[in-house]
Coordinates of C-alpha atoms in Angstrom, one line a residue:
X28 CA 2.9 32.7 -12.3
X29 CA 0.9 29.5 -12.6
X30 CA 1.2 27.7 -16.0
X31 CA -1.7 28.3 -18.4
X32 CA -4.2 25.4 -18.7
X33 CA -4.1 24.2 -22.3
X34 CA -4.1 20.9 -24.1
X35 CA -0.5 20.0 -25.0
X36 CA -1.0 16.5 -26.4
X37 CA 0.5 17.8 -29.6
X38 CA 3.8 18.0 -27.9
X39 CA 3.5 14.4 -26.7
X40 CA 2.2 12.8 -29.9
X41 CA 5.5 13.1 -31.9
X42 CA 7.3 11.3 -29.1
X43 CA 5.1 8.2 -29.1
X44 CA 6.8 6.5 -32.0
X45 CA 10.1 6.5 -30.1
X46 CA 9.1 5.0 -26.8
X47 CA 8.0 1.5 -25.7
X48 CA 4.3 1.1 -24.9
X49 CA 3.1 4.4 -26.3
X50 CA -0.5 3.5 -25.1
X51 CA 0.7 4.4 -21.6
X52 CA 0.3 8.1 -22.7
X53 CA -3.0 8.0 -24.5
X54 CA -6.1 9.6 -23.0
X55 CA -9.9 9.0 -23.5
X56 CA -10.0 5.4 -22.1
X57 CA -13.5 4.0 -21.7
X58 CA -14.9 5.2 -18.4
X59 CA -12.6 8.1 -17.9
X60 CA -14.0 11.5 -17.1
X61 CA -13.7 14.2 -19.7
X62 CA -12.2 17.5 -18.5
X63 CA -14.9 19.4 -16.6
X64 CA -15.5 23.1 -16.5
X65 CA -15.3 24.6 -13.0
X66 CA -13.2 26.7 -10.8
X67 CA -11.2 23.9 -9.2
X68 CA -8.8 21.4 -10.9
X69 CA -7.0 18.5 -9.0
X70 CA -4.6 16.1 -10.6
X71 CA -4.0 12.7 -8.9
X72 CA -0.6 11.3 -9.4
X73 CA 0.5 7.7 -9.1
X74 CA 4.3 8.0 -9.4
X75 CA 4.9 4.9 -11.4
X76 CA 4.1 3.7 -14.9
X77 CA 0.5 3.6 -16.1
X78 CA 0.0 -0.2 -15.9
X79 CA 1.1 -0.2 -12.2
X80 CA -0.9 2.9 -11.1
X81 CA -4.1 2.6 -13.2
X82 CA -5.5 -0.3 -11.2
X83 CA -4.8 1.3 -7.8
X84 CA -8.2 1.2 -6.0
X85 CA -7.4 4.1 -3.6
X86 CA -6.6 6.5 -6.4
X87 CA -9.7 5.3 -8.3
X88 CA -11.9 6.0 -5.3
X89 CA -10.6 9.6 -4.9
X90 CA -10.8 10.2 -8.7
X91 CA -14.5 9.3 -8.7
X92 CA -15.2 11.1 -5.5
X93 CA -13.8 14.5 -6.6
X94 CA -15.4 14.3 -10.1
X95 CA -18.8 13.7 -8.5
X96 CA -18.6 17.2 -6.9
X97 CA -20.1 20.2 -8.5
X98 CA -17.4 22.6 -9.8
X99 CA -14.5 20.2 -9.2
X100 CA -12.5 18.3 -11.8
X101 CA -10.0 15.5 -11.1
X102 CA -7.6 14.2 -13.7
X103 CA -4.9 11.5 -13.5
X104 CA -1.1 11.4 -14.1
X105 CA 1.4 8.5 -14.1
X106 CA 5.1 8.7 -14.2
X107 CA 6.6 8.3 -17.7
X108 CA 9.1 5.5 -18.2
X109 CA 12.8 6.5 -18.5
X110 CA 12.6 6.6 -22.3
X111 CA 9.7 9.1 -22.4
X112 CA 11.1 11.1 -19.5
X113 CA 14.4 11.6 -21.4
X114 CA 12.6 12.7 -24.6
X115 CA 10.4 15.1 -22.6
X116 CA 13.4 16.8 -21.0
X117 CA 15.2 17.0 -24.3
X118 CA 12.1 18.6 -26.0
X119 CA 11.1 20.8 -23.0
X120 CA 7.8 19.0 -22.6
X121 CA 6.4 19.3 -19.0
X122 CA 4.6 16.5 -17.2
X123 CA 1.0 16.5 -18.4
X124 CA -2.3 15.1 -17.1
X125 CA -3.8 12.2 -18.9
X126 CA -7.4 13.5 -19.5
X127 CA -6.7 17.0 -20.8
X128 CA -2.9 16.9 -21.5
X129 CA -2.6 20.0 -19.2
X130 CA 0.6 20.9 -17.5
X131 CA 0.6 19.7 -13.9
X132 CA 1.8 23.2 -12.9
X133 CA -1.5 24.6 -14.1
X134 CA -3.6 22.7 -11.6
X135 CA -4.9 24.1 -8.3
X136 CA -3.7 21.0 -6.4
X137 CA -1.8 17.8 -7.0
X138 CA -2.3 14.7 -5.0
X139 CA 0.3 11.9 -4.7
X140 CA -0.6 8.4 -3.7
X141 CA 2.1 7.0 -1.4
X142 CA 1.7 3.3 -2.1
X143 CA 5.0 2.2 -0.6
X144 CA 8.3 3.6 0.7
X145 CA 10.2 2.9 -2.5
X146 CA 8.1 5.3 -4.5
X147 CA 9.9 8.3 -2.8
X148 CA 12.4 9.1 -5.5
X149 CA 9.6 8.8 -8.1
X150 CA 7.7 11.6 -6.4
X151 CA 10.7 13.9 -6.8
X152 CA 11.0 12.8 -10.4
X153 CA 7.4 13.7 -11.1
X154 CA 7.7 17.1 -9.6
X155 CA 10.9 17.8 -11.5
X156 CA 9.3 16.8 -14.8
X157 CA 6.4 19.0 -14.0
X158 CA 8.7 22.0 -13.4
X159 CA 7.5 22.4 -9.8
X160 CA 9.9 23.1 -6.9
X161 CA 10.6 19.9 -4.9
X162 CA 9.9 21.3 -1.5
X163 CA 7.1 23.3 0.0
X164 CA 9.2 26.2 1.1
X165 CA 10.7 26.7 -2.4
X166 CA 7.3 27.1 -4.1
X167 CA 5.7 30.4 -5.2
X168 CA 2.3 31.7 -4.3
X169 CA 0.8 30.5 -7.6
X170 CA 2.2 27.0 -7.5
X171 CA -0.2 24.1 -7.0
X172 CA -0.8 22.9 -3.5
X173 CA 0.9 19.5 -3.2
X174 CA -1.1 16.9 -1.2
X175 CA -0.3 13.3 -0.3
X176 CA -2.0 10.3 1.2
X177 CA -2.0 6.5 1.0
X178 CA -0.7 3.5 2.9
X179 CA 2.9 4.9 3.3
X180 CA 1.7 8.2 4.7
X181 CA 2.1 6.7 8.2
X182 CA 5.7 7.7 8.2
X183 CA 5.8 10.4 5.6
X184 CA 8.5 12.3 7.5
X185 CA 11.4 11.5 5.0
X186 CA 9.2 13.1 2.3
X187 CA 7.4 15.6 4.5
X188 CA 9.4 18.7 3.2
X189 CA 7.9 17.9 -0.3
X190 CA 4.2 18.1 0.7
X191 CA 2.1 21.1 1.6
X192 CA -0.4 18.8 3.3
X193 CA -0.8 15.1 4.0
X194 CA -4.3 13.5 4.3
X195 CA -4.3 10.7 6.8
X196 CA -6.7 7.7 6.7
X197 CA -9.8 7.3 4.6
X198 CA -9.9 10.0 1.9
X199 CA -13.4 10.0 0.6
X200 CA -14.5 12.9 2.8
X201 CA -11.1 14.6 3.5
X202 CA -10.1 15.0 -0.2
X203 CA -13.3 16.9 -0.9
X204 CA -12.9 19.1 2.2
X205 CA -9.3 19.8 1.4
X206 CA -10.1 20.7 -2.2
X207 CA -12.9 23.0 -1.1
X208 CA -10.5 24.7 1.4
X209 CA -7.9 25.4 -1.3
X210 CA -10.6 26.5 -3.8
X211 CA -12.1 29.0 -1.3
X212 CA -8.7 30.3 -0.2
X213 CA -7.7 31.0 -3.8
X214 CA -11.0 32.7 -4.5
X215 CA -10.4 35.0 -1.5
X216 CA -6.9 35.7 -2.6
X217 CA -5.3 34.6 0.7
X218 CA -1.6 33.8 0.8
X219 CA -0.2 30.4 0.4
X220 CA 0.9 30.3 4.1
X221 CA -2.7 31.1 5.2
X222 CA -4.1 28.5 2.8
X223 CA -1.9 25.9 4.6
X224 CA -3.1 27.1 8.0
X225 CA -6.6 26.6 6.8
X226 CA -5.8 23.1 5.5
X227 CA -4.4 22.2 9.0
X228 CA -7.9 22.8 10.4
X229 CA -9.4 20.2 8.1
X230 CA -9.6 17.1 10.3
X231 CA -7.1 14.4 9.4
X232 CA -4.8 16.8 7.6
X233 CA -1.1 17.2 8.6
X234 CA 0.7 20.3 7.4
X235 CA 4.5 19.6 7.9
X236 CA 5.6 23.2 7.5
X237 CA 3.6 24.1 10.7
X238 CA 5.6 21.7 12.8
X239 CA 9.2 21.8 14.0
X240 CA 11.4 18.8 14.7
X241 CA 13.0 18.6 18.2
X242 CA 15.5 16.1 19.4
X243 CA 16.1 15.5 23.1
X244 CA 16.6 12.7 25.6
X245 CA 13.0 11.5 25.1
X246 CA 13.4 10.9 21.3
X247 CA 15.3 8.8 18.9
X248 CA 18.1 10.5 16.9
X249 CA 15.4 11.4 14.3
X250 CA 13.5 13.6 16.8
X251 CA 9.8 14.3 16.9
X252 CA 7.6 16.9 15.2
X253 CA 5.9 19.4 17.5
X254 CA 3.6 22.4 16.6
X255 CA 5.6 25.4 15.7
X256 CA 5.4 28.2 18.2
X257 CA 2.5 30.4 17.5
X258 CA 0.7 27.9 15.2
X259 CA -2.7 26.7 16.2
X260 CA -2.3 23.0 15.1
X261 CA -3.0 19.8 17.0
X262 CA -0.1 18.0 18.7
X263 CA -1.4 14.7 17.2
X264 CA -3.3 14.6 13.9
X265 CA -5.7 11.6 13.9
X266 CA -6.8 9.9 10.7
X267 CA -10.2 10.3 9.0
X268 CA -12.4 7.3 9.2
X269 CA -15.5 6.4 7.0
X270 CA -17.7 4.9 9.7
X271 CA -20.2 3.3 7.3
X272 CA -18.6 1.8 4.2
X273 CA -22.0 1.0 2.8
X274 CA -22.8 4.7 2.6
X275 CA -20.0 5.1 0.0
X276 CA -20.2 4.3 -3.7
X277 CA -19.0 0.7 -4.1
X278 CA -17.9 1.0 -7.7
X279 CA -14.7 3.1 -8.1
X280 CA -12.9 1.3 -10.8
X281 CA -14.7 2.4 -14.0
X282 CA -11.9 2.9 -16.4
X283 CA -11.0 0.3 -19.0
X284 CA -7.3 0.6 -19.9
X285 CA -5.8 0.4 -23.4
X286 CA -3.1 -2.0 -22.4
X287 CA -2.7 -4.9 -20.0
X288 CA -2.3 -3.7 -16.4
X289 CA -1.0 -5.5 -13.3
X290 CA -4.5 -6.3 -12.0
X291 CA -6.6 -6.4 -15.2
X292 CA -10.0 -7.1 -13.7
X293 CA -12.8 -5.3 -11.9
X294 CA -12.0 -4.8 -8.3
X295 CA -14.7 -4.2 -5.7
X296 CA -13.8 -3.3 -2.1
X297 CA -16.0 -5.5 0.0
X298 CA -14.4 -4.9 3.4
X299 CA -12.1 -2.3 5.0
X300 CA -10.0 -2.9 8.0
X301 CA -8.7 -6.1 9.7
X302 CA -8.7 -7.0 13.4
X303 CA -6.6 -10.2 13.3
X304 CA -3.8 -8.3 14.9
X305 CA -0.7 -9.7 13.1
X306 CA 2.1 -7.8 14.8
X307 CA 4.1 -7.2 11.6
X308 CA 1.2 -5.8 9.6
X309 CA 0.9 -2.1 9.3
X310 CA -2.4 -2.2 7.3
X311 CA -4.0 -4.3 9.9
X312 CA -3.4 -1.6 12.5
X313 CA -3.9 1.6 10.4
X314 CA -7.1 0.5 8.6
X315 CA -9.1 -0.3 11.7
X316 CA -12.0 -0.7 12.6
X317 CA -13.5 -3.4 10.4
X318 CA -16.3 -2.2 8.1
X319 CA -18.1 -4.5 5.8
X320 CA -20.3 -3.8 2.8
X321 CA -23.6 -5.7 2.9
X322 CA -24.0 -8.6 0.5
X323 CA -26.8 -7.0 -1.5
X324 CA -24.7 -3.9 -2.2
X325 CA -21.7 -6.0 -3.4
X326 CA -23.8 -8.2 -5.7
X327 CA -25.7 -5.2 -7.2
X328 CA -22.5 -3.2 -7.7
X329 CA -20.7 -6.1 -9.4
X330 CA -23.5 -6.6 -12.0
X331 CA -23.7 -2.9 -12.7
X332 CA -19.9 -2.4 -13.0
X333 CA -19.4 -5.4 -15.2
X334 CA -22.1 -4.3 -17.6
X335 CA -20.4 -0.9 -17.9
X336 CA -16.8 -2.2 -18.3
X337 CA -17.0 -5.5 -20.1
X338 CA -14.5 -7.2 -17.7
X339 CA -14.8 -11.0 -17.4
X340 CA -13.5 -11.2 -13.9
X341 CA -14.5 -9.5 -10.6
X342 CA -12.1 -9.5 -7.6
X343 CA -13.5 -9.1 -4.1
X344 CA -10.9 -6.9 -2.6
X345 CA -9.9 -6.3 1.0
X346 CA -7.1 -7.1 3.5
X347 CA -8.8 -10.4 4.2
X348 CA -11.9 -11.1 2.0
X349 CA -12.8 -14.5 3.5
X350 CA -13.2 -12.8 6.9
X351 CA -16.3 -11.0 5.5
X352 CA -19.2 -12.3 7.6
X353 CA -21.3 -12.8 4.4
X354 CA -18.5 -14.1 2.2
X355 CA -20.1 -17.4 1.4
X356 CA -23.4 -15.7 0.6
X357 CA -21.7 -13.1 -1.7
X358 CA -19.7 -15.7 -3.6
X359 CA -22.8 -18.0 -4.0
X360 CA -24.9 -15.2 -5.3
X361 CA -22.3 -13.8 -7.7
X362 CA -21.7 -17.3 -9.1
X363 CA -25.4 -17.7 -9.7
X364 CA -25.7 -14.4 -11.4
X365 CA -22.4 -14.1 -13.2
X366 CA -21.4 -17.7 -13.8
X367 CA -23.8 -18.2 -16.8
X368 CA -22.2 -15.1 -18.4
X369 CA -18.7 -16.6 -18.1
X370 CA -17.6 -14.1 -15.5
X371 CA -15.0 -15.3 -13.0
X372 CA -15.1 -14.4 -9.3
X373 CA -11.7 -14.2 -7.6
X374 CA -10.7 -13.8 -3.9
X375 CA -7.2 -12.4 -3.6
X376 CA -6.8 -13.4 0.0
X377 CA -7.7 -16.7 1.6
X378 CA -7.9 -17.6 5.3
X379 CA -5.6 -20.4 6.2
X380 CA -8.4 -22.9 7.1
X381 CA -11.0 -25.1 5.5
X382 CA -13.4 -22.1 5.0
X383 CA -10.7 -20.3 3.1
X384 CA -10.3 -23.3 0.8
X385 CA -14.0 -23.7 0.5
X386 CA -14.5 -20.1 -0.6
X387 CA -11.6 -20.3 -3.0
X388 CA -13.2 -23.4 -4.6
X389 CA -16.5 -21.7 -4.8
X390 CA -15.0 -18.6 -6.5
X391 CA -12.8 -20.7 -8.9
X392 CA -15.6 -22.8 -10.2
X393 CA -14.0 -25.4 -12.5
X394 CA -10.7 -23.5 -12.8
X395 CA -7.8 -24.6 -10.6
X396 CA -4.7 -22.6 -10.9
X397 CA -2.6 -22.1 -7.8
X398 CA -3.8 -21.5 -4.2
X399 CA -1.9 -19.2 -1.9
X400 CA -1.6 -19.3 1.9
X401 CA 0.5 -17.2 4.3
X402 CA 1.7 -19.1 7.3
X403 CA 4.4 -16.3 7.6
X404 CA 6.7 -18.3 10.0
X405 CA 8.1 -21.8 10.0
X406 CA 7.3 -22.8 13.6
X407 CA 4.3 -22.5 15.9
X408 CA 6.4 -20.7 18.5
X409 CA 7.3 -17.9 16.0
X410 CA 3.7 -17.7 14.7
X411 CA 2.7 -17.1 18.3
X412 CA 5.3 -14.3 18.5
X413 CA 3.8 -12.6 15.4
X414 CA 0.2 -13.3 16.5
X415 CA -0.6 -15.2 13.4
X416 CA -3.1 -17.4 15.3
X417 CA -2.9 -20.4 12.9
X418 CA -1.4 -23.8 13.7
X419 CA 0.4 -26.6 11.8
X420 CA -2.9 -28.5 11.9
X421 CA -4.7 -25.5 10.3
X422 CA -2.2 -25.5 7.4
X423 CA -2.2 -29.3 7.0
X424 CA -6.0 -29.3 6.9
X425 CA -6.1 -26.4 4.4
X426 CA -3.6 -28.1 2.2
X427 CA -5.4 -31.4 2.2
X428 CA -8.7 -29.7 1.4
X429 CA -7.1 -27.8 -1.4
X430 CA -5.5 -30.8 -3.1
X431 CA -8.7 -32.8 -2.6
X432 CA -10.7 -30.0 -4.2
X433 CA -8.5 -30.2 -7.3
X434 CA -5.6 -27.8 -6.8
X435 CA -2.2 -29.1 -7.8
X436 CA 0.0 -26.0 -7.0
X437 CA 0.3 -24.3 -3.6
X438 CA 2.1 -21.1 -2.8
X439 CA 3.2 -20.3 0.7
X440 CA 4.3 -16.9 1.9
X441 CA 6.8 -16.5 4.8
X442 CA 9.0 -13.9 6.3
X443 CA 12.5 -14.0 7.7
X444 CA 14.0 -11.6 10.2
X445 CA 11.1 -11.8 12.6
X446 CA 11.9 -11.0 16.2
X447 CA 13.3 -14.0 18.1
X448 CA 13.8 -16.0 14.9
X449 CA 16.4 -18.8 15.0
X450 CA 17.9 -21.1 12.4
X451 CA 15.4 -23.7 13.6
X452 CA 12.6 -21.4 12.5
X453 CA 14.1 -20.9 9.1
X454 CA 14.6 -24.7 8.6
X455 CA 11.0 -25.0 9.7
X456 CA 9.9 -23.2 6.5
X457 CA 11.5 -26.0 4.4
X458 CA 10.0 -28.7 6.6
X459 CA 6.5 -27.1 6.3
X460 CA 6.8 -26.9 2.5
X461 CA 7.9 -30.5 2.4
X462 CA 4.8 -31.5 4.5
X463 CA 2.5 -29.7 2.2
X464 CA 4.1 -31.4 -0.8
X465 CA 3.7 -34.7 0.9
X466 CA 0.0 -34.1 1.5
X467 CA -0.4 -33.3 -2.1
X468 CA 1.3 -36.5 -3.2
X469 CA -0.8 -38.5 -0.8
X470 CA -4.0 -37.0 -2.2
X471 CA -3.1 -36.8 -5.9
X472 CA -0.4 -39.4 -6.4
X473 CA 3.3 -39.5 -6.7
X474 CA 3.8 -40.0 -10.4
X475 CA 5.7 -37.4 -12.5
X476 CA 2.4 -36.4 -14.2
X477 CA 0.6 -35.6 -10.9
X478 CA 1.6 -31.9 -11.3
X479 CA 1.8 -31.4 -7.6
X480 CA 4.2 -28.6 -6.6
X481 CA 4.8 -26.1 -3.8
X482 CA 6.4 -22.7 -4.1
X483 CA 7.8 -20.6 -1.2
X484 CA 8.0 -16.8 -1.3
X485 CA 10.1 -15.4 1.5
X486 CA 10.0 -11.6 2.3
X487 CA 12.3 -9.8 4.8
X488 CA 10.5 -8.2 7.8
X489 CA 10.7 -4.5 7.5
X490 CA 9.4 -3.0 10.9
X491 CA 6.8 -0.4 10.1
X492 CA 5.3 2.5 12.1
X493 CA 2.2 1.9 14.2
X494 CA 2.8 -1.8 14.5
X495 CA 4.0 -3.7 17.7
X496 CA 7.2 -4.3 15.8
X497 CA 7.9 -0.6 15.2
X498 CA 10.6 -0.7 17.9
X499 CA 12.4 -3.8 16.4
X500 CA 15.7 -3.8 14.5
X501 CA 15.7 -5.0 11.0
X502 CA 17.9 -8.0 10.3
X503 CA 21.4 -7.1 9.0
X504 CA 21.7 -7.7 5.3
X505 CA 24.5 -10.2 5.6
X506 CA 22.5 -12.2 8.1
X507 CA 19.4 -12.0 5.7
X508 CA 21.5 -13.6 3.0
X509 CA 22.9 -16.3 5.3
X510 CA 19.4 -17.3 6.4
X511 CA 18.2 -17.3 2.7
X512 CA 21.1 -19.7 1.8
X513 CA 20.2 -21.8 4.8
X514 CA 16.7 -22.2 3.5
X515 CA 17.8 -23.0 0.0
X516 CA 20.2 -25.6 1.4
X517 CA 17.4 -27.2 3.4
X518 CA 14.9 -27.5 0.4
X519 CA 15.9 -30.7 -1.3
X520 CA 12.9 -31.6 -3.4
X521 CA 12.8 -30.2 -6.9
X522 CA 9.0 -29.9 -6.7
X523 CA 9.6 -27.1 -4.2
X524 CA 10.6 -23.7 -5.7
X525 CA 12.0 -20.9 -3.5
X526 CA 12.0 -17.2 -4.2
X527 CA 13.0 -14.4 -1.8
X528 CA 13.3 -10.7 -1.6
X529 CA 16.5 -8.9 -2.3
X530 CA 18.3 -8.0 1.0
X531 CA 19.5 -4.7 -0.4
X532 CA 16.0 -3.5 -1.5
X533 CA 14.6 -4.5 1.9
X534 CA 17.4 -2.5 3.5
X535 CA 16.5 0.7 1.7
X536 CA 12.8 0.2 2.4
X537 CA 13.7 -0.3 6.1
X538 CA 15.8 2.8 6.3
X539 CA 13.0 4.9 4.7
X540 CA 10.5 3.3 7.1
X541 CA 12.6 4.4 10.2
X542 CA 13.9 7.8 9.4
X543 CA 12.5 11.2 10.4
X544 CA 12.4 14.4 8.5
X545 CA 16.1 14.6 8.2
X546 CA 15.9 11.6 5.9
X547 CA 14.7 13.8 3.1
X548 CA 18.3 14.7 2.4
X549 CA 19.0 11.0 1.6
X550 CA 15.9 10.8 -0.7
X551 CA 16.9 13.9 -2.6
X552 CA 20.5 12.9 -2.9
X553 CA 19.5 9.4 -4.2
X554 CA 17.2 10.9 -6.8
X555 CA 19.8 13.4 -7.9
X556 CA 22.2 10.5 -8.5
X557 CA 19.7 8.7 -10.7
X558 CA 17.6 6.6 -8.4
X559 CA 14.1 6.1 -9.7
X560 CA 11.7 3.2 -10.2
X561 CA 13.3 1.6 -7.1
X562 CA 10.6 -0.9 -6.7
X563 CA 11.5 -2.4 -10.1
X564 CA 14.2 -5.1 -9.9
X565 CA 15.7 -4.0 -13.2
X566 CA 16.0 -0.4 -12.1
X567 CA 17.1 -0.6 -8.4
X568 CA 20.6 0.7 -7.9
X569 CA 21.9 -0.1 -4.4
X570 CA 25.3 1.4 -5.2
X571 CA 23.7 4.8 -5.8
X572 CA 21.7 4.5 -2.6
X573 CA 24.9 3.7 -0.7
X574 CA 26.7 6.6 -2.3
X575 CA 23.8 8.9 -1.4
X576 CA 23.8 7.7 2.2
X577 CA 27.6 8.3 2.5
X578 CA 27.2 11.8 1.1
X579 CA 24.6 12.5 3.8
X580 CA 26.8 11.0 6.5
X581 CA 24.6 7.9 6.9
X582 CA 24.9 4.2 6.8
X583 CA 21.8 2.4 5.6
X584 CA 22.3 -0.7 7.7
X585 CA 22.9 1.5 10.8
X586 CA 19.6 3.3 10.1
X587 CA 17.4 0.3 9.3
X588 CA 18.9 -2.1 11.9
X589 CA 18.5 0.2 14.9
X590 CA 16.3 -0.9 17.7
X591 CA 14.3 1.9 19.3
X592 CA 13.8 2.2 23.1
X593 CA 10.2 1.3 24.1
X594 CA 9.9 4.6 25.9
X595 CA 11.2 6.8 23.1
X596 CA 9.0 9.3 21.2
X597 CA 9.1 8.0 17.7
X598 CA 9.4 10.2 14.5
X599 CA 5.8 9.6 13.4
X600 CA 3.9 10.0 16.7
X601 CA 2.5 13.4 15.8
X602 CA 0.1 11.5 13.4
X603 CA -2.1 8.6 14.5
X604 CA -4.4 6.0 13.0
X605 CA -6.1 5.9 16.4
X606 CA -4.2 2.8 17.7
X607 CA -3.1 3.5 21.3
X608 CA 0.7 3.5 21.9
X609 CA 0.2 1.6 25.1
X610 CA -1.6 -1.2 23.2
X611 CA 1.3 -1.4 20.8
X612 CA 3.7 -1.5 23.7
X613 CA 1.7 -4.3 25.3
X614 CA 1.7 -6.3 22.1
X615 CA 5.4 -5.9 21.7
X616 CA 5.9 -7.3 25.2
X617 CA 3.4 -10.1 24.6
X618 CA 5.2 -11.0 21.4
X619 CA 8.5 -11.6 23.4
X620 CA 6.6 -14.0 25.6
X621 CA 4.8 -15.7 22.6
X622 CA 1.4 -14.7 24.0
X623 CA -1.3 -14.3 21.4
X624 CA -4.2 -11.7 21.2
X625 CA -7.6 -12.6 19.7
X626 CA -9.5 -10.9 16.9
X627 CA -11.9 -8.4 18.5
X628 CA -14.6 -9.2 16.0
X629 CA -14.7 -12.7 17.2
X630 CA -13.9 -12.1 20.9
X631 CA -14.1 -9.2 23.3
X632 CA -12.4 -5.8 22.9
X633 CA -8.6 -6.1 23.0
X634 CA -8.1 -2.4 23.9
X635 CA -6.4 -1.1 20.8
X636 CA -8.2 2.2 21.3
X637 CA -9.3 2.8 17.7
X638 CA -13.1 2.8 18.3
X639 CA -13.3 5.3 21.2
X640 CA -10.6 7.5 19.7
X641 CA -12.2 7.8 16.3
X642 CA -15.8 7.5 17.4
X643 CA -16.2 4.5 15.2
X644 CA -17.0 0.8 15.6
X645 CA -16.7 -2.5 13.8
X646 CA -19.5 -2.9 11.3
X647 CA -20.3 -6.5 10.3
X648 CA -23.4 -7.9 8.7
X649 CA -23.4 -11.5 10.0
X650 CA -21.8 -13.9 12.4
X651 CA -18.0 -13.7 12.1
X652 CA -17.3 -16.5 14.7

């Protein structure tokens, strides 16, 4: 029997004096929606603490979208930190929504945002705190329908037993249709199984229980999902795509939090999609095609949202904001309108060229903190392998322009473990950082008070689904550490600071990225042993992940570092963002030859297949050349 909807904040309030940051658990923030009357209630869950989840733009978009529908209510929930979770279990307090302090088990549906692979154990923790069975086949007729979506839904197989349905791609339309489907099915009194069959007919919706996993000579060891005999479901579920971003509400982030959050500013999505074609980048493939908002809409929305929220900074959000064809116009107009009010405009992603620096300078005004570029690789050869399409000259010009424009600190993002990488490429990272530092000293001066510095952040390549590198093996952890030490040894100037990702964390992420449905046993075992908040450095327990893998008969390195045959059916191919497999195969082969592929918004069609498959097209409002 479904839990009764009632406000249980009285159970939480006595606990607040005993936990850190009690404001994580308070409701009624400015801009939040009050509980609405109506026959349908959805709770959106970001399975991490409030200050990490509250700024998430995707969740904010869906929250506003559902609450705008007649007869539908959407509330939010974030995962309590360990101290609060312990007290809740001790006192028998279930996981509650934020707005109405209602038990999650009392909602018609619950939607999880899969922001990254390491959130997997947190999803199980949230369901367990809510008193809801962990897997779809364990739930009763009256239990909420458990939905999921988000960036990491593109290989959701290791978590697929948890979810009743997974919404692929843009969610503005599909979340409303899925909610309406569940509402109508409940009103008609149909069974849970029939409700899931109806959900499978909503375009872009993958219902894992209606698919079986088969393993044969055409697959990897993880098999592939195929429609269950007798079930009328598509062999491949294609993502939903909002064809015209300008037709959607530009202001999704309306809530002003009680405490500082990780991105404490107004965020406006100005652009969706990227066609640059970096071969390691999952978002660049899965968010295609490119769709821009027009400048007029962005400027109007910024003024309206700032007046309602009181923020003093607006961030122009996208995968590559300076690729917007009207970026210069948008920044100039925002500065004209907002500058006199003391409102800062920020651009979180800069192109590695003079235009990127110019836009950063225009957005920063008189403020010069640090400027970030992402060369990704330490040599031109390797940048051609990954299709980065920037040169050493591009970086040197951008660095010189930045220092001449008043910046003193420069941050460079790189990866190690890229296909065909050699020690020479790793050493090239150090040499590139030294060259940028030298340019800064040429421009600013060499004295100790010049303030010129360079920092390097080095991630480990984790091959992701629906990228040209999805067949690649991840670098072995011991080799990751050797190359990290090589880089540290090669950096000799104290004005260059180096940070790098933990090899063990990257290994777990890589294993979760490669596994099929059978990987759920590993996730469940790791959670049962105490793994949660795995994305937090202080909380990650590699020893527990290793023990969980051993209990499941797995070796994490063996899983993550496996190279898949180019011809094999991969564990995630029953879902699709519209990118053609043949295109990805061609890109993988081109990478081995160091042959680059242009951006289709600046050149001719490159044949990725997204536009004809989804019936969509690139939408730009100016010249992107």
